[in-house]
Amino acid sequence: DPKQDFAFSIDRCSDVATHTFNIRAAMVLRHSIKELYVKVELIINGKTVLSYSETLCEPGQSKLIFCGKKKGEHIYYEGPVTLGIKEIPQGDYTISAKLTNEDHATVACADFTVKNYLDY
């Protein structure tokens, strides 16, 4: 996306479904974050099966350490993630996430697609 400076990596992609893996994410903010909202959708085989939204940052109540960061500052996160999924059924899975600020400007957005057609 030419409007974002975003980097994301996953260690040991083959172990994502059943093990703890490390992620790294970094970006340069193009918009300040006084308030931050997230909307996430799970799409399975082309059908939206889950839609979730939440306020992550607001004055006096911030759930994340980067709340209050200004335009041009860097955000960096590195740490473990555990999904704990025993088996992923076959199909196409897309997770769509969008972060917007108090001005309704997109701070970050990403679509992650997993195609699972392996026989277990």
mmCIF file of C-alpha atoms in Angstrom:
data_model
loop_
_atom_site.group_PDB
_atom_site.id
_atom_site.type_symbol
_atom_site.label_atom_id
_atom_site.label_comp_id
_atom_site.label_asym_id
_atom_site.label_seq_id
_atom_site.Cartn_x
_atom_site.Cartn_y
_atom_site.Cartn_z
ATOM 1 C CA ASP A 1 0.000 0.000 0.000
ATOM 2 C CA PRO A 2 1.709 3.260 -1.093
ATOM 3 C CA LYS A 3 0.034 5.172 1.773
ATOM 4 C CA GLN A 4 1.657 3.019 4.468
ATOM 5 C CA ASP A 5 5.177 2.230 5.603
ATOM 6 C CA PHE A 6 4.565 -1.141 7.231
ATOM 7 C CA ALA A 7 6.665 -4.270 7.735
ATOM 8 C CA PHE A 8 5.472 -7.604 9.139
ATOM 9 C CA SER A 9 7.239 -10.931 9.500
ATOM 10 C CA ILE A 10 6.484 -14.352 10.979
ATOM 11 C CA ASP A 11 9.136 -16.828 12.074
ATOM 12 C CA ARG A 12 8.540 -20.507 11.249
ATOM 13 C CA CYS A 13 5.440 -20.187 9.085
ATOM 14 C CA SER A 14 5.036 -23.969 8.941
ATOM 15 C CA ASP A 15 4.357 -24.070 12.709
ATOM 16 C CA VAL A 16 1.762 -21.280 12.806
ATOM 17 C CA ALA A 17 -1.265 -23.495 13.430
ATOM 18 C CA THR A 18 -0.015 -25.521 16.380
ATOM 19 C CA HIS A 19 2.929 -23.783 18.003
ATOM 20 C CA THR A 20 4.013 -20.483 19.425
ATOM 21 C CA PHE A 21 5.728 -18.349 16.801
ATOM 22 C CA ASN A 22 7.339 -14.928 16.850
ATOM 23 C CA ILE A 23 6.097 -11.936 14.911
ATOM 24 C CA ARG A 24 7.661 -8.566 14.217
ATOM 25 C CA ALA A 25 5.717 -5.550 13.013
ATOM 26 C CA ALA A 26 6.955 -2.020 12.414
ATOM 27 C CA MET A 27 5.564 1.090 10.795
ATOM 28 C CA VAL A 28 6.006 4.828 10.438
ATOM 29 C CA LEU A 29 2.822 6.662 11.390
ATOM 30 C CA ARG A 30 1.292 8.834 8.695
ATOM 31 C CA HIS A 31 -1.459 9.931 11.108
ATOM 32 C CA SER A 32 -1.402 10.721 14.831
ATOM 33 C CA ILE A 33 -3.199 8.390 17.224
ATOM 34 C CA LYS A 34 -5.260 10.116 19.894
ATOM 35 C CA GLU A 35 -8.070 7.633 19.329
ATOM 36 C CA LEU A 36 -7.726 4.308 17.537
ATOM 37 C CA TYR A 37 -10.412 1.915 16.368
ATOM 38 C CA VAL A 38 -10.018 -1.563 14.891
ATOM 39 C CA LYS A 39 -12.398 -3.518 12.685
ATOM 40 C CA VAL A 40 -11.584 -7.142 11.905
ATOM 41 C CA GLU A 41 -13.462 -9.511 9.627
ATOM 42 C CA LEU A 42 -13.002 -13.252 9.171
ATOM 43 C CA ILE A 43 -13.965 -14.476 5.725
ATOM 44 C CA ILE A 44 -14.143 -18.212 5.062
ATOM 45 C CA ASN A 45 -14.546 -19.449 1.495
ATOM 46 C CA GLY A 46 -15.773 -16.004 0.404
ATOM 47 C CA LYS A 47 -18.375 -15.540 3.169
ATOM 48 C CA THR A 48 -17.965 -13.168 6.110
ATOM 49 C CA VAL A 49 -18.482 -15.261 9.251
ATOM 50 C CA LEU A 50 -17.235 -12.840 11.898
ATOM 51 C CA SER A 51 -17.089 -9.064 12.163
ATOM 52 C CA TYR A 52 -15.481 -7.501 15.246
ATOM 53 C CA SER A 53 -14.758 -3.893 16.186
ATOM 54 C CA GLU A 54 -13.235 -2.315 19.267
ATOM 55 C CA THR A 55 -11.853 0.974 20.536
ATOM 56 C CA LEU A 56 -8.143 0.524 21.301
ATOM 57 C CA CYS A 57 -7.177 4.091 22.216
ATOM 58 C CA GLU A 58 -9.234 6.912 23.639
ATOM 59 C CA PRO A 59 -8.429 9.790 25.983
ATOM 60 C CA GLY A 60 -7.955 8.420 29.500
ATOM 61 C CA GLN A 61 -8.316 4.770 28.463
ATOM 62 C CA SER A 62 -5.584 3.330 26.288
ATOM 63 C CA LYS A 63 -5.143 -0.428 25.811
ATOM 64 C CA LEU A 64 -1.922 -0.173 23.799
ATOM 65 C CA ILE A 65 1.478 1.361 24.525
ATOM 66 C CA PHE A 66 1.554 3.283 21.239
ATOM 67 C CA CYS A 67 -1.633 5.255 21.930
ATOM 68 C CA GLY A 68 -0.834 8.961 21.740
ATOM 69 C CA LYS A 69 1.953 8.571 19.169
ATOM 70 C CA LYS A 70 2.328 11.399 16.676
ATOM 71 C CA LYS A 71 2.547 11.464 12.901
ATOM 72 C CA GLY A 72 6.076 10.491 11.805
ATOM 73 C CA GLU A 73 6.871 8.426 14.897
ATOM 74 C CA HIS A 74 7.704 4.725 14.680
ATOM 75 C CA ILE A 75 5.764 1.806 16.120
ATOM 76 C CA TYR A 76 7.554 -1.494 16.680
ATOM 77 C CA TYR A 77 6.277 -4.737 18.198
ATOM 78 C CA GLU A 78 8.102 -8.012 18.597
ATOM 79 C CA GLY A 79 6.800 -10.960 20.539
ATOM 80 C CA PRO A 80 5.277 -14.421 20.661
ATOM 81 C CA VAL A 81 1.829 -15.371 19.381
ATOM 82 C CA THR A 82 0.104 -18.682 20.099
ATOM 83 C CA LEU A 83 -2.968 -19.651 18.126
ATOM 84 C CA GLY A 84 -3.432 -23.046 19.789
ATOM 85 C CA ILE A 85 -5.396 -24.442 16.856
ATOM 86 C CA LYS A 86 -5.282 -28.244 16.612
ATOM 87 C CA GLU A 87 -6.437 -28.456 13.010
ATOM 88 C CA ILE A 88 -7.471 -25.953 10.355
ATOM 89 C CA PRO A 89 -10.271 -27.299 8.127
ATOM 90 C CA GLN A 90 -9.677 -27.097 4.393
ATOM 91 C CA GLY A 91 -10.644 -23.866 2.670
ATOM 92 C CA ASP A 92 -9.716 -20.241 2.028
ATOM 93 C CA TYR A 93 -9.449 -18.001 5.099
ATOM 94 C CA THR A 94 -9.005 -14.239 4.970
ATOM 95 C CA ILE A 95 -8.573 -11.969 7.966
ATOM 96 C CA SER A 96 -9.136 -8.333 7.090
ATOM 97 C CA ALA A 97 -8.115 -5.699 9.633
ATOM 98 C CA LYS A 98 -8.427 -1.910 9.477
ATOM 99 C CA LEU A 99 -7.221 0.609 12.067
ATOM 100 C CA THR A 100 -8.636 4.135 11.928
ATOM 101 C CA ASN A 101 -8.031 7.207 14.073
ATOM 102 C CA GLU A 102 -10.304 9.925 15.444
ATOM 103 C CA ASP A 103 -10.368 11.663 12.042
ATOM 104 C CA HIS A 104 -11.490 8.426 10.341
ATOM 105 C CA ALA A 105 -8.101 8.273 8.591
ATOM 106 C CA THR A 106 -6.723 4.782 7.968
ATOM 107 C CA VAL A 107 -3.698 4.277 10.207
ATOM 108 C CA ALA A 108 -3.053 0.723 8.989
ATOM 109 C CA CYS A 109 -4.860 -2.023 7.150
ATOM 110 C CA ALA A 110 -3.976 -5.578 6.220
ATOM 111 C CA ASP A 111 -5.480 -8.659 4.648
ATOM 112 C CA PHE A 112 -4.003 -12.041 5.591
ATOM 113 C CA THR A 113 -5.011 -15.012 3.474
ATOM 114 C CA VAL A 114 -4.459 -18.678 4.315
ATOM 115 C CA LYS A 115 -5.314 -21.366 1.804
ATOM 116 C CA ASN A 116 -5.457 -24.827 3.352
ATOM 117 C CA TYR A 117 -5.943 -27.774 1.018
ATOM 118 C CA LEU A 118 -3.656 -30.268 2.729
ATOM 119 C CA ASP A 119 -4.874 -33.696 3.758
ATOM 120 C CA TYR A 120 -4.077 -34.502 7.357
#
